[in-house]
Short mmCIF file of C-alpha atoms and ligand atoms in Angstrom, two decimals:
data_model
loop_
_atom_site.label_atom_id
_atom_site.label_comp_id
_atom_site.label_asym_id
_atom_site.label_seq_id
_atom_site.Cartn_x
_atom_site.Cartn_y
_atom_site.Cartn_z
CA MET A 18 126.28 125.14 73.47
CA TYR A 19 123.46 121.93 72.79
CA ARG A 20 120.21 122.50 72.32
CA ALA A 21 117.34 119.78 72.21
CA SER A 22 115.46 119.30 68.93
CA HIS A 23 112.99 119.10 71.61
CA ASP A 24 112.69 123.13 72.88
CA LEU A 25 109.50 122.87 70.03
CA TYR A 26 107.81 121.54 72.61
CA ALA A 27 108.34 123.10 74.98
CA ARG A 28 106.78 125.67 73.38
CA CYS A 29 102.97 124.46 73.35
CA ALA A 30 100.54 126.13 74.75
CA MET A 31 99.26 123.74 76.67
CA ASN A 32 98.79 124.44 80.51
CA LYS A 33 98.75 122.16 83.73
CA GLN A 34 94.77 123.54 83.95
CA ASP A 35 93.86 122.06 80.24
CA THR A 36 94.70 119.27 81.69
CA VAL A 37 92.66 119.56 84.40
CA LYS A 38 89.57 121.35 82.18
CA LEU A 39 90.63 117.68 79.80
CA LEU A 40 90.44 115.19 82.52
CA LEU A 41 87.66 116.81 85.18
CA LYS A 42 85.54 118.03 82.47
CA ASN A 43 82.46 116.67 84.23
CA LYS A 44 83.02 116.40 87.37
CA SER A 45 82.64 118.88 90.66
CA LYS A 46 84.45 122.19 91.50
CA ILE A 47 82.73 121.38 94.87
CA PRO A 48 84.10 119.83 97.77
CA GLN A 49 81.63 116.60 98.28
CA GLN A 50 82.50 115.84 101.95
CA ALA A 51 84.46 117.49 104.70
CA SER A 52 87.78 115.78 105.18
CA ALA A 53 89.48 113.32 103.08
CA LYS A 54 92.95 111.15 103.65
CA ALA A 55 95.27 108.84 101.97
CA PHE A 56 98.36 107.58 101.84
CA ALA A 57 100.48 106.82 99.00
CA PRO A 58 104.46 105.01 98.67
CA VAL A 59 107.92 107.31 97.87
CA ASN A 60 109.25 105.75 94.67
CA ILE A 61 112.25 104.83 93.72
CA ALA A 62 113.52 104.59 89.38
CA LEU A 63 115.38 101.40 88.29
CA CYS A 64 115.50 103.71 85.05
CA LYS A 65 115.71 107.49 85.82
CA TYR A 66 113.69 109.75 84.03
CA TRP A 67 116.05 112.55 83.66
CA GLY A 68 114.96 115.32 81.10
CA LYS A 69 111.21 116.92 79.93
CA ARG A 70 109.90 117.93 76.41
CA ASN A 71 108.15 119.30 78.42
CA GLN A 72 108.50 121.70 81.49
CA GLU A 73 105.12 122.46 82.55
CA LEU A 74 103.52 119.93 81.67
CA ASN A 75 106.59 117.84 83.20
CA LEU A 76 106.09 115.55 80.36
CA PRO A 77 109.56 113.62 80.00
CA LEU A 78 111.21 112.70 76.57
CA THR A 79 112.48 108.34 78.10
CA SER A 80 109.87 106.34 79.67
CA SER A 81 111.42 105.14 83.37
CA LEU A 82 110.58 102.05 85.34
CA SER A 83 110.42 102.39 89.75
CA ILE A 84 109.88 100.32 92.37
CA SER A 85 107.58 101.57 94.95
CA LEU A 86 108.48 101.10 98.43
CA GLY A 87 105.52 99.83 100.34
CA THR A 88 105.22 101.46 103.63
CA LYS A 89 107.44 104.16 103.19
CA GLY A 90 105.65 107.81 102.00
CA THR A 91 102.81 109.48 102.78
CA THR A 92 100.13 110.73 103.98
CA THR A 93 97.87 113.61 103.64
CA GLU A 94 94.62 114.40 105.34
CA ILE A 95 92.52 117.69 103.67
CA LEU A 96 90.10 119.95 105.13
CA CYS A 97 87.64 122.63 104.32
CA ILE A 98 88.40 125.50 106.32
CA ASP A 99 87.15 129.16 106.42
CA SER A 100 90.29 130.79 106.20
CA TYR A 101 91.16 133.65 104.23
CA GLN A 102 94.55 131.22 103.08
CA ASP A 103 95.49 127.49 102.93
CA GLU A 104 97.06 126.37 106.09
CA ILE A 105 99.66 123.78 105.71
CA THR A 106 101.68 121.75 108.18
CA LEU A 107 104.15 119.54 107.11
CA ASN A 108 105.05 116.16 110.57
CA GLN A 109 102.94 118.39 112.13
CA GLN A 110 105.25 121.11 112.45
CA PRO A 111 102.96 124.95 110.23
CA ILE A 112 104.64 125.59 107.51
CA ALA A 113 103.89 129.88 106.22
CA ALA A 114 102.33 130.93 103.47
CA SER A 115 105.39 132.75 102.14
CA ASP A 116 107.09 129.12 102.10
CA ASP A 117 108.18 127.45 99.09
CA PHE A 118 106.53 124.33 99.85
CA SER A 119 103.45 125.78 100.92
CA LYS A 120 103.57 128.20 98.08
CA LYS A 121 103.39 124.77 96.30
CA LEU A 122 100.88 122.81 97.34
CA SER A 123 98.26 126.30 97.15
CA ALA A 124 99.84 126.68 92.77
CA PHE A 125 98.56 123.45 93.37
CA LEU A 126 94.87 123.57 94.66
CA ASN A 127 94.39 126.70 92.64
CA LEU A 128 94.00 124.01 90.03
CA PHE A 129 90.68 122.55 91.30
CA ARG A 130 89.29 124.80 92.94
CA ASP A 131 86.49 127.05 92.53
CA GLY A 132 86.11 131.03 93.86
CA LYS A 133 87.50 130.85 97.34
CA GLN A 134 87.33 128.05 99.24
CA CYS A 135 90.52 127.71 101.31
CA PHE A 136 91.67 124.28 102.43
CA ARG A 137 94.15 122.69 105.74
CA ILE A 138 96.78 120.95 104.17
CA ASP A 139 98.62 118.03 107.52
CA THR A 140 101.24 116.08 105.22
CA VAL A 141 103.22 112.82 107.47
CA ASN A 142 106.36 111.71 105.72
CA THR A 143 106.68 108.36 107.04
CA VAL A 144 110.62 109.29 105.26
CA PRO A 145 113.23 109.62 107.63
CA VAL A 146 113.23 113.26 107.25
CA ALA A 147 117.34 113.03 106.83
CA ALA A 148 116.61 110.60 104.16
CA GLY A 149 116.93 112.68 101.56
CA LEU A 150 114.51 110.95 99.20
CA ALA A 151 111.65 112.32 96.95
CA SER A 152 108.91 112.76 98.98
CA SER A 153 106.56 115.61 96.70
CA ALA A 154 106.79 111.99 94.39
CA SER A 155 104.79 110.42 97.08
CA GLY A 156 103.04 114.02 98.53
CA PHE A 157 101.27 114.69 95.39
CA ALA A 158 100.33 111.20 94.77
CA ALA A 159 98.10 111.14 98.69
CA LEU A 160 97.43 114.72 97.49
CA VAL A 161 95.54 113.69 94.22
CA LEU A 162 93.86 110.33 95.96
CA ALA A 163 92.98 112.88 99.06
CA LEU A 164 91.55 115.09 96.11
CA ASP A 165 89.62 112.63 94.66
CA GLN A 166 88.24 111.04 97.66
CA LEU A 167 87.52 114.85 98.99
CA PHE A 168 85.29 116.15 95.48
CA GLN A 169 84.44 112.43 94.39
CA TRP A 170 85.38 112.38 91.03
CA GLN A 171 86.28 108.61 90.93
CA CYS A 172 88.50 109.17 88.81
CA THR A 173 90.70 105.96 87.75
CA PRO A 174 94.76 105.51 88.72
CA GLN A 175 95.69 105.57 84.98
CA GLU A 176 94.18 109.37 85.88
CA LEU A 177 94.89 110.62 89.21
CA SER A 178 98.40 109.64 87.79
CA ILE A 179 98.36 112.03 85.06
CA LEU A 180 97.12 114.65 87.17
CA ALA A 181 100.31 114.13 90.70
CA ARG A 182 102.50 114.32 87.37
CA LEU A 183 101.56 118.67 86.95
CA GLY A 184 102.54 118.64 90.70
CA SER A 185 106.12 117.25 90.27
CA GLY A 186 107.15 114.39 87.79
CA SER A 187 107.81 111.25 89.18
CA ALA A 188 104.75 111.54 91.70
CA CYS A 189 103.32 109.48 88.47
CA ARG A 190 104.11 106.36 89.08
CA SER A 191 103.23 106.75 93.63
CA LEU A 192 100.44 105.89 91.76
CA TRP A 193 100.62 102.07 92.69
CA GLN A 194 103.08 99.65 95.36
CA GLY A 195 105.73 97.41 93.31
CA PHE A 196 106.86 97.92 89.80
CA VAL A 197 105.75 101.40 87.86
CA GLU A 198 106.53 102.20 84.49
CA TRP A 199 105.75 105.26 83.25
CA GLN A 200 105.64 104.89 79.60
CA GLN A 201 106.42 108.88 78.38
CA GLY A 202 103.28 108.99 75.58
CA GLN A 203 103.37 111.43 72.35
CA ARG A 204 100.50 113.66 73.01
CA GLU A 205 101.35 117.24 73.17
CA ASP A 206 97.95 116.95 75.67
CA GLY A 207 100.03 114.43 77.90
CA LEU A 208 97.63 112.65 78.33
CA ASP A 209 99.34 109.65 77.05
CA SER A 210 101.70 109.91 79.98
CA HIS A 211 101.43 108.16 82.61
CA GLY A 212 102.14 105.46 85.51
CA VAL A 213 101.12 101.29 83.84
CA PRO A 214 101.78 99.03 87.05
CA ILE A 215 103.88 95.75 85.88
CA THR A 216 101.82 93.30 88.27
CA ILE A 217 104.96 91.07 88.84
CA GLN A 218 105.92 90.27 92.52
CA TRP A 219 109.69 89.71 93.24
CA PRO A 220 109.55 88.28 97.03
CA GLN A 221 113.32 87.96 96.99
CA LEU A 222 113.84 91.49 96.08
CA CYS A 223 115.19 94.89 98.38
CA ILE A 224 116.35 98.38 98.80
CA GLY A 225 117.95 99.53 101.79
CA LEU A 226 118.25 102.72 102.39
CA LEU A 227 122.19 104.30 102.59
CA ILE A 228 122.09 107.50 103.97
CA MET A 229 125.40 110.07 104.28
CA SER A 230 123.87 113.33 104.24
CA SER A 231 120.37 114.69 104.95
CA ASP A 232 121.26 118.23 103.71
CA LYS A 233 119.43 119.54 101.54
CA LYS A 234 120.73 120.05 97.59
CA ALA A 235 121.91 122.75 95.81
CA VAL A 236 120.16 122.28 92.46
CA SER A 237 116.59 120.92 92.61
CA SER A 238 115.88 117.94 89.98
CA ARG A 239 114.09 120.15 87.84
CA GLU A 240 116.61 122.43 87.88
CA ALA A 241 119.23 120.03 86.88
CA MET A 242 117.67 117.92 84.69
CA GLU A 243 116.50 121.11 82.02
CA ILE A 244 120.77 122.27 82.42
CA THR A 245 121.84 118.99 82.10
CA ARG A 246 118.93 118.97 78.66
CA GLN A 247 120.42 121.79 77.24
CA THR A 248 124.81 121.52 77.73
CA SER A 249 125.84 117.92 78.03
CA ILE A 250 126.73 117.06 74.80
CA LEU A 251 126.32 113.40 77.14
CA TYR A 252 122.28 114.26 77.16
CA ARG A 253 122.23 113.01 73.05
CA ALA A 254 122.64 109.47 74.58
CA TRP A 255 120.68 109.51 77.67
CA PRO A 256 117.23 107.88 75.15
CA GLU A 257 119.34 105.28 73.79
CA GLN A 258 120.44 104.76 77.14
CA VAL A 259 116.69 104.33 78.46
CA ALA A 260 115.71 102.50 75.56
CA HIS A 261 118.21 99.79 76.41
CA ASP A 262 117.98 99.80 80.32
CA LEU A 263 114.20 99.36 80.29
CA VAL A 264 113.88 96.53 77.59
CA LEU A 265 117.31 94.57 80.37
CA ILE A 266 114.81 95.42 82.86
CA LYS A 267 111.62 94.74 81.73
CA ASN A 268 112.83 91.61 80.88
CA ALA A 269 115.19 91.43 84.55
CA ILE A 270 111.98 91.63 86.62
CA THR A 271 109.69 88.62 84.15
CA GLN A 272 112.49 86.01 84.84
CA GLN A 273 112.72 87.50 88.01
CA ASN A 274 117.19 87.71 86.86
CA PHE A 275 118.11 90.01 90.02
CA VAL A 276 122.31 90.03 88.39
CA ALA A 277 119.68 91.42 85.39
CA LEU A 278 118.36 93.68 87.03
CA GLY A 279 121.45 95.42 89.30
CA CYS A 280 123.51 95.87 86.88
CA ALA A 281 121.04 97.18 84.09
CA ALA A 282 119.51 99.64 87.33
CA GLU A 283 123.02 100.42 88.54
CA ASN A 284 124.53 100.76 85.05
CA ASN A 285 121.35 103.28 84.17
CA ALA A 286 121.70 105.44 87.67
CA LEU A 287 125.66 106.21 86.60
CA ALA A 288 125.18 107.50 82.90
CA MET A 289 122.47 109.84 84.00
CA HIS A 290 125.10 111.34 86.27
CA ALA A 291 127.20 110.84 83.59
CA THR A 292 125.50 113.34 81.77
CA MET A 293 125.53 115.65 85.10
CA LEU A 294 128.98 115.52 85.00
CA ALA A 295 129.12 116.69 80.89
CA ALA A 296 127.07 120.20 82.08
CA ASN A 297 127.59 123.62 81.62
CA PRO A 298 128.02 124.33 84.88
CA ALA A 299 128.71 120.72 85.94
CA ILE A 300 126.49 118.90 88.54
CA CYS A 301 127.45 116.61 90.61
CA TYR A 302 125.49 115.31 93.31
CA SER A 303 128.36 112.64 95.09
CA GLN A 304 129.93 113.98 98.25
CA PRO A 305 133.22 111.84 99.13
CA GLN A 306 131.08 109.42 101.00
CA THR A 307 129.09 108.58 97.70
CA LEU A 308 132.44 107.03 95.86
CA THR A 309 133.63 105.67 99.12
CA ALA A 310 130.14 103.50 99.72
CA MET A 311 130.47 102.98 95.66
CA GLN A 312 133.83 101.63 96.03
CA GLN A 313 132.99 98.98 99.07
CA ILE A 314 129.65 98.00 96.91
CA TRP A 315 131.73 96.82 93.88
CA GLN A 316 134.59 95.16 96.66
CA LEU A 317 131.43 93.10 97.43
CA ARG A 318 130.99 92.65 94.61
CA GLN A 319 133.94 91.35 93.65
CA GLN A 320 134.22 88.67 96.56
CA GLY A 321 130.77 87.16 95.04
CA LEU A 322 127.96 89.88 96.85
CA ALA A 323 125.65 90.49 94.99
CA ILE A 324 124.64 94.13 95.25
CA TYR A 325 124.36 96.60 93.38
CA PHE A 326 123.35 100.59 93.72
CA THR A 327 121.43 103.32 92.11
CA GLN A 328 120.97 106.81 93.50
CA ASP A 329 119.09 110.26 92.37
CA ALA A 330 119.74 113.36 93.25
CA GLY A 331 121.43 114.30 95.90
CA PRO A 332 124.61 111.66 97.11
CA ASN A 333 122.07 109.05 98.97
CA LEU A 334 122.86 105.57 98.34
CA LYS A 335 119.62 102.81 97.51
CA LEU A 336 120.84 99.47 97.68
CA LEU A 337 119.55 96.31 96.09
CA PHE A 338 120.02 93.25 97.25
CA GLN A 339 118.21 89.61 97.40
CA ARG A 340 116.45 88.73 101.55
CA LYS A 341 118.97 85.76 101.52
CA ASP A 342 121.14 87.73 101.78
CA LEU A 343 120.54 90.91 103.91
CA GLU A 344 122.31 89.38 106.96
CA THR A 345 125.64 89.93 104.91
CA VAL A 346 124.34 93.14 104.13
CA LYS A 347 123.25 94.83 106.81
CA ASN A 348 126.44 93.90 108.30
CA SER A 349 128.19 96.13 105.66
CA PHE A 350 126.30 98.38 105.80
CA PRO A 351 124.90 98.70 109.49
CA ALA A 352 122.80 101.89 109.17
CA LEU A 353 121.17 101.00 105.86
CA ASP A 354 117.30 101.27 106.86
CA VAL A 355 116.10 98.41 104.73
CA CYS A 356 112.57 99.06 103.43
CA GLU A 357 109.54 96.61 103.37
CA ILE A 358 108.54 96.41 99.87
O1 PMV B 426 110.32 114.14 89.73
P1 PMV B 426 111.15 115.15 90.18
O2 PMV B 426 111.15 116.47 89.32
O3 PMV B 426 110.98 114.71 91.22
O4 PMV B 426 112.78 114.26 89.22
C1 PMV B 426 112.79 112.71 89.86
C2 PMV B 426 114.44 112.33 89.59
C3 PMV B 426 114.25 111.30 90.11
O5 PMV B 426 114.79 111.27 91.40
C4 PMV B 426 116.52 111.19 90.03
C5 PMV B 426 114.52 110.76 88.23
C6 PMV B 426 113.19 109.56 88.86
O6 PMV B 426 113.39 108.73 87.45
O7 PMV B 426 112.85 109.41 89.63
#
């Protein structure tokens, strides 16, 4: 069995509470207002994050780069309540305290609250529930933005990115719209591992969600990336693949070279899934419909249409194309949900 030498990092003693102490040293632990509300967008990685050097702090083994999806994301309202436990709703539905979703949120809130303060958290996702999009990224980003208001920390977006990372790795990229690079950082405490916005607009670029299945995934991304890191021989090549793709993707963004961006993003996603197929046990997020859609995209490309895809920890594809081709793409994929970015 292949074991990465980076296991050393995973044994570091730092925990989430230490990061919070470092970042919020002289800041209030008492809410400064009764409630706060914030929105954060979903982000789609063009160069993926897959594998951690520190599981506790969600520190990645490589950098990654994403684009945020405009108005698709999460709005979270937090209210101080007089109760013995947190009250949590998701899309207007109450979620039991015993549910994993509530447990994860309450554990995250424990990092920040003092004493017995309880909260009501109302989370609304504007991403279709069936989309299989990682709403945990926008969810944790919206929550830290709301907490920043509630406690009046006045943190910088970079500091909030670090706090969001503690909830879910990719959440650190959801603090901004547009392109964001998550710089992996080197420090053991993770204070240099956060999102950095790339302030380049690309109005011609379009992203569409091709939803083929809304089944809950059998293996979480947290679990899948760890199995891959530990057992896949192909994972040895992953850091090199990412280093190469990041250069290609950043250059493509600077030069607004769509074909270069699409090629690199699609290749990066397929390489990530290849590392998973070579894991033991194998992890395969694709369904037959996923492969059919891939074939259709490759066929359209052969016919001259510049269209590419990327795929995350699920069977659905995200299509990349240019605004000028919107009508042609919609004709080929009538169910496509086109995002404003
Ligand atoms: O941050 P997590 O644990 O939800 O993992 C995200 C993993 C991918 O979506 C597959 C890749 C990425 O960079 O977003």
